PDB file of C-alpha atoms in Angstrom:
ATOM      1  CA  UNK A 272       2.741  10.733  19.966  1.00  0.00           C
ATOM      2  CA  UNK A 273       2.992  12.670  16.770  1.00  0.00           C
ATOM      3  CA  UNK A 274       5.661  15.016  18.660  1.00  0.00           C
ATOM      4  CA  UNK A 275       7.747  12.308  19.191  1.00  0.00           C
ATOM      5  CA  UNK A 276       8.250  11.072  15.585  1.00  0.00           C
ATOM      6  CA  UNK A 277      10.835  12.231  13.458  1.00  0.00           C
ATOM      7  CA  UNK A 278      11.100  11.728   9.636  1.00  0.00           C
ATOM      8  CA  UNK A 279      10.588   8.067   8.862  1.00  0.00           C
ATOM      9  CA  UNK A 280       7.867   8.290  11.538  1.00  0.00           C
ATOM     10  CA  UNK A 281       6.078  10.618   8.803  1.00  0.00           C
ATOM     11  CA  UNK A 282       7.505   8.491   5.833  1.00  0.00           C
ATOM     12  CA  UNK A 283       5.343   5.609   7.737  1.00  0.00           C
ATOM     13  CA  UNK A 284       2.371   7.774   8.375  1.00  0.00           C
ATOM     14  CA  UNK A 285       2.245   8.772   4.774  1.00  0.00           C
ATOM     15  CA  UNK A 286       3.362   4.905   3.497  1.00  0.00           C
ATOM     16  CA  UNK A 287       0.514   3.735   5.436  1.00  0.00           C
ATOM     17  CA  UNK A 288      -2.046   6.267   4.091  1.00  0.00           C
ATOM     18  CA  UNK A 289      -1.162   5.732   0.506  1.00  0.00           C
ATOM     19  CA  UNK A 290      -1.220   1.604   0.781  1.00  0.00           C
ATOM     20  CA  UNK A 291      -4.730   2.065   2.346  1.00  0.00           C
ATOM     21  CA  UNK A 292      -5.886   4.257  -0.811  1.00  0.00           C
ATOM     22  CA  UNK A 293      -3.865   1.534  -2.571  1.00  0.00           C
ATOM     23  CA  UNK A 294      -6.176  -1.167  -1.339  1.00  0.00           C
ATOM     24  CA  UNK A 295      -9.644   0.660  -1.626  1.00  0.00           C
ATOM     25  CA  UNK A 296      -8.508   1.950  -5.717  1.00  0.00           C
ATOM     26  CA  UNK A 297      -7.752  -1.513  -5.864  1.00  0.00           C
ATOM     27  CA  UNK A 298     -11.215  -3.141  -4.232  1.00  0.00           C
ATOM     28  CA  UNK A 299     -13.406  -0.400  -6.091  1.00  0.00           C
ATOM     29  CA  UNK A 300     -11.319  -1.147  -9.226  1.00  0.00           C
ATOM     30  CA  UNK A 301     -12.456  -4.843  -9.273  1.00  0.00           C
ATOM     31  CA  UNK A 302     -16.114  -4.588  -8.751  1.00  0.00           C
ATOM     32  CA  UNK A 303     -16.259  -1.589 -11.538  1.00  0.00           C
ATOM     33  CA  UNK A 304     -17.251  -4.256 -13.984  1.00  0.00           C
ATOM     34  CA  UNK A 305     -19.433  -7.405 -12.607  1.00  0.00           C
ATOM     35  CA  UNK A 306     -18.860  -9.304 -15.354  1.00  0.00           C
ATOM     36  CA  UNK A 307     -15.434  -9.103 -14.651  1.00  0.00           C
ATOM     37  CA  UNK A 308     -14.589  -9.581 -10.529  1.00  0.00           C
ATOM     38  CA  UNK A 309     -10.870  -9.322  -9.784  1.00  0.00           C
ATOM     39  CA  UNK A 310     -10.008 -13.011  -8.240  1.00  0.00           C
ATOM     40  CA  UNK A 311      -8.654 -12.950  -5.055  1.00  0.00           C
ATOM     41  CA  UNK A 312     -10.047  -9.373  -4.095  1.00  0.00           C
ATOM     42  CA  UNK A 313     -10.251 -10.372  -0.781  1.00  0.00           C
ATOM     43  CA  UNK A 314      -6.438 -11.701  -0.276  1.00  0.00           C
ATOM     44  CA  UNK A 315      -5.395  -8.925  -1.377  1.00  0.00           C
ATOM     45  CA  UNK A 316      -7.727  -6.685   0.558  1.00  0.00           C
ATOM     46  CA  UNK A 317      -6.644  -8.572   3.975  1.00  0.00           C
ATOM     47  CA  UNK A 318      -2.480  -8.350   2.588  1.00  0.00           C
ATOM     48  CA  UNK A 319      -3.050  -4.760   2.181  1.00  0.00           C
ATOM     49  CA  UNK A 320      -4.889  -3.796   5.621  1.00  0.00           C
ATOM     50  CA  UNK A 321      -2.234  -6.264   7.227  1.00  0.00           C
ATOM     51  CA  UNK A 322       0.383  -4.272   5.944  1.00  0.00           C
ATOM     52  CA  UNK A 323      -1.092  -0.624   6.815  1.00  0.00           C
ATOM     53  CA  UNK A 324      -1.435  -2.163  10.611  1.00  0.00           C
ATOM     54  CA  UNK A 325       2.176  -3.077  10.415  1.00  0.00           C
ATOM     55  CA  UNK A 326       2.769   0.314   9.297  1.00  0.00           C
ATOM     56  CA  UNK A 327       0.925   1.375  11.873  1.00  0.00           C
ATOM     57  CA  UNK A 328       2.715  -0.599  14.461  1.00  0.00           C
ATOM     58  CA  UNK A 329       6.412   0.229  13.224  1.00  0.00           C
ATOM     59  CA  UNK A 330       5.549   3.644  14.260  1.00  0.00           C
ATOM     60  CA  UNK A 331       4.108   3.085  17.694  1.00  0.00           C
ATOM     61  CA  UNK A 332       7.237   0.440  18.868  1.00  0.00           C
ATOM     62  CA  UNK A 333       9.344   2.766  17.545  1.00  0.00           C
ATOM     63  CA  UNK A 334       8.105   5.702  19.584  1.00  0.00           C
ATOM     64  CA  UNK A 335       7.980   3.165  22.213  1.00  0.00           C
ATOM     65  CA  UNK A 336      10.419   1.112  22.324  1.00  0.00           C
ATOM     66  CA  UNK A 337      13.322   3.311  20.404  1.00  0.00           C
ATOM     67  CA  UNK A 338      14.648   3.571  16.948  1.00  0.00           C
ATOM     68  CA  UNK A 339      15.644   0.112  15.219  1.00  0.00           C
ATOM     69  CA  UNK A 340      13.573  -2.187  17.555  1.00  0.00           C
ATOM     70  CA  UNK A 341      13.313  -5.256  16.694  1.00  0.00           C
ATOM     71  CA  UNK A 342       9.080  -5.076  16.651  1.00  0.00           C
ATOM     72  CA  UNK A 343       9.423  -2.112  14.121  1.00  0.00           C
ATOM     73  CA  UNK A 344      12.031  -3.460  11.733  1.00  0.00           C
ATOM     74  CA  UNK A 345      10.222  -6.923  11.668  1.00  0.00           C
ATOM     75  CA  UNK A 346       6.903  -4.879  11.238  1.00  0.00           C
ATOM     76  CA  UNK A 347       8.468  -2.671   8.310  1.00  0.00           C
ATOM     77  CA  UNK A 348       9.729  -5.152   6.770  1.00  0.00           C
ATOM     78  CA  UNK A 349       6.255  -7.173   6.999  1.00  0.00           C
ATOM     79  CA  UNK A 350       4.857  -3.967   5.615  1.00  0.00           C
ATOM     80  CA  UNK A 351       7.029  -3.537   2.605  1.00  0.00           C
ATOM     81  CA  UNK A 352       6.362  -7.613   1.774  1.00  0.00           C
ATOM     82  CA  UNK A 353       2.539  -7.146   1.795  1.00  0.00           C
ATOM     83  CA  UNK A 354       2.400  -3.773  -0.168  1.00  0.00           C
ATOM     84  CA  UNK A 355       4.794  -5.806  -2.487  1.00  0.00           C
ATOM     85  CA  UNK A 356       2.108  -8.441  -2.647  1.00  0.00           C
ATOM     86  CA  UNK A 357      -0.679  -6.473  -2.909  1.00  0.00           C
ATOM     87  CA  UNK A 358       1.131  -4.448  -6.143  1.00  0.00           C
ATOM     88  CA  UNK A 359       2.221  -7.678  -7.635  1.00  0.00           C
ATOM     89  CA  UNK A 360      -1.330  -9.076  -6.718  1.00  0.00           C
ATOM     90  CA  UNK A 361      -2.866  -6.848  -8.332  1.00  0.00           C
ATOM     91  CA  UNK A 362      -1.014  -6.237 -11.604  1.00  0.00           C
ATOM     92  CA  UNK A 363      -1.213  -9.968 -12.252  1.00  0.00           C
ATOM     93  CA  UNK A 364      -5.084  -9.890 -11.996  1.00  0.00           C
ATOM     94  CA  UNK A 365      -5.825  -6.706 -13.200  1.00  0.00           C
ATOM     95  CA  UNK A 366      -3.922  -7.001 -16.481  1.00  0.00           C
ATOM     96  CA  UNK A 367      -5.444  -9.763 -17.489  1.00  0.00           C
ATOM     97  CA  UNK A 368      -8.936  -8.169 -16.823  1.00  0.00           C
ATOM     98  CA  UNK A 369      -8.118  -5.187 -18.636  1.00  0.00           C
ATOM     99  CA  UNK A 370      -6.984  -7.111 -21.363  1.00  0.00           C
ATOM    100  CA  UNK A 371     -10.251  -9.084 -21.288  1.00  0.00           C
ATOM    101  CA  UNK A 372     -12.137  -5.788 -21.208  1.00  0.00           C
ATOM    102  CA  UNK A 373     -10.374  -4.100 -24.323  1.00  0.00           C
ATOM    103  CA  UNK A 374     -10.571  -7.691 -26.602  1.00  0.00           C
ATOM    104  CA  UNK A 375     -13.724  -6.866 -28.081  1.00  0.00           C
ATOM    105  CA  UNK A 376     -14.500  -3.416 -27.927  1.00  0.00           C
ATOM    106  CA  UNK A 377     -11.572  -0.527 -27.856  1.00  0.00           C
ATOM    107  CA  UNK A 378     -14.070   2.005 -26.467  1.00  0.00           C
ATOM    108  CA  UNK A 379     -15.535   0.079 -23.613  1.00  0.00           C
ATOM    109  CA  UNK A 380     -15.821   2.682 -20.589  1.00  0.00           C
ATOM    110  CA  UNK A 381     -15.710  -0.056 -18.294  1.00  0.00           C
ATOM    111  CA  UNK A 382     -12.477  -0.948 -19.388  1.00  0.00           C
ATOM    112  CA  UNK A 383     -11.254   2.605 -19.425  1.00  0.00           C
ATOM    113  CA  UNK A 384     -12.506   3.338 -16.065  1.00  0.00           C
ATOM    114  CA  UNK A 385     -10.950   0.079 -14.091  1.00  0.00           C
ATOM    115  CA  UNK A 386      -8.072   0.991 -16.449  1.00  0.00           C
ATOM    116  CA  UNK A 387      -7.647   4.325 -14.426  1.00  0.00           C
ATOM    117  CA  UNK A 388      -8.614   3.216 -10.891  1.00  0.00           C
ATOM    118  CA  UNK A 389      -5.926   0.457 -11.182  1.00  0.00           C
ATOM    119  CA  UNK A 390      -3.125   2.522 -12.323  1.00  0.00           C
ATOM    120  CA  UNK A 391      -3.963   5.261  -9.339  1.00  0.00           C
ATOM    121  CA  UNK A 392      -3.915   1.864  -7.084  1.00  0.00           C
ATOM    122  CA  UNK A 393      -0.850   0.472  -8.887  1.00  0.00           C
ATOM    123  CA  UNK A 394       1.051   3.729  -7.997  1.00  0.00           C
ATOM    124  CA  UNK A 395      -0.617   4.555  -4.652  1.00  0.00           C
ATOM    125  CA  UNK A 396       0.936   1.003  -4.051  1.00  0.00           C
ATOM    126  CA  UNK A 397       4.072   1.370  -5.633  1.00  0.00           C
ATOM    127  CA  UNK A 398       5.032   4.638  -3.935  1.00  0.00           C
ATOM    128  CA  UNK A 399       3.644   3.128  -0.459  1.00  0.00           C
ATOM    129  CA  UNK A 400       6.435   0.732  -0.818  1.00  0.00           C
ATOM    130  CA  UNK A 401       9.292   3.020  -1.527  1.00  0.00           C
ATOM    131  CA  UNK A 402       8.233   5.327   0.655  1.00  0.00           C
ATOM    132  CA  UNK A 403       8.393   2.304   3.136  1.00  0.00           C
ATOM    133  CA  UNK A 404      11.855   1.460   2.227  1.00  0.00           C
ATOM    134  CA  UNK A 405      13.234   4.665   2.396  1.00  0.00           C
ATOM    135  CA  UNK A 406      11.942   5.166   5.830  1.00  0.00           C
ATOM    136  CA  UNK A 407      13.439   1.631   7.168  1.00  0.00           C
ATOM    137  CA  UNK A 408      17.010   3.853   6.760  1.00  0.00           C
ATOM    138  CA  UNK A 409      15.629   6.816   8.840  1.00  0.00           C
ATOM    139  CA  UNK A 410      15.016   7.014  12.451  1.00  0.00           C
ATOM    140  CA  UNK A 411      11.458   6.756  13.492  1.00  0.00           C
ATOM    141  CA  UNK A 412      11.430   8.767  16.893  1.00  0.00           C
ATOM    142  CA  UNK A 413      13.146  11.564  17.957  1.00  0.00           C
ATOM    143  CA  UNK A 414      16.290  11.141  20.444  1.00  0.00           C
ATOM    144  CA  UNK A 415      16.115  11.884  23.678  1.00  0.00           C
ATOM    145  CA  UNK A 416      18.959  14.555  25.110  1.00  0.00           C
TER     146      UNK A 416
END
């Protein structure tokens, strides 16, 4: 299968693999702190596998099916909503748990460390997504002839 693909087969291989580091900086970043559980982890947990699936499946209908089927395009463009979720999602929450963290002490290394682990989610999520929509533009599968 991986002969067949061309560029935005790749672009979807590699969209796919950063949205599920995405998800699991994102889960490990909301139980670093008990006290503080990110609400709605498991939404956004479920969003996020959903979309590397769809990723996932983009890549095999393509290879399939041909370039710009209509199960890959609706499946990229499934992907590229969830990731968007799941970064939104997260932000939201995060932000305000951060925030929460930092109000009473400035050097609290809980706060520092879900501080890190969300950014490295917030841009494993972010890039998933553009990689995503740069790939919807490129074909999937190599022609044949």
């Amino acid at each position: 299968m991986l002969k067949k693909l061309s560029v935005g087969g790749y672009f979807n291989i590699v969209a796919a693999i950063l949205g599920l580091v995405g998800v699991i900086l994102t889960v490990v970043s909301g139980v670093i702190s008990p006290d503080n559980p990110l609400p709605g982890m498991p939404m956004i947990a479920a969003a996020g596998a959903v979309g590397v699936v769809l990723c996932l499946v983009s890549v095999w209908s393509s290879t399939r099916f041909g370039n710009f089927d209509i199960v890959g395009s609706v499946s990229l463009l499934g992907a590229i909503a969830l990731y968007c979720y799941c970064f939104g999602a997260a932000v939201g929450k995060q932000v305000m748990m951060i925030a929460g963290l930092f109000s009473f002490n400035a050097g609290n290394t809980a706060g520092w460390n879900v501080f890190y682990v969300s950014v490295g989610a917030w841009a494993c999520l972010l890039v998933g997504c553009l990689v995503l929509i740069i790939s919807g533009f490129l074909r999937t599968a190599k022609q044949e002839g």
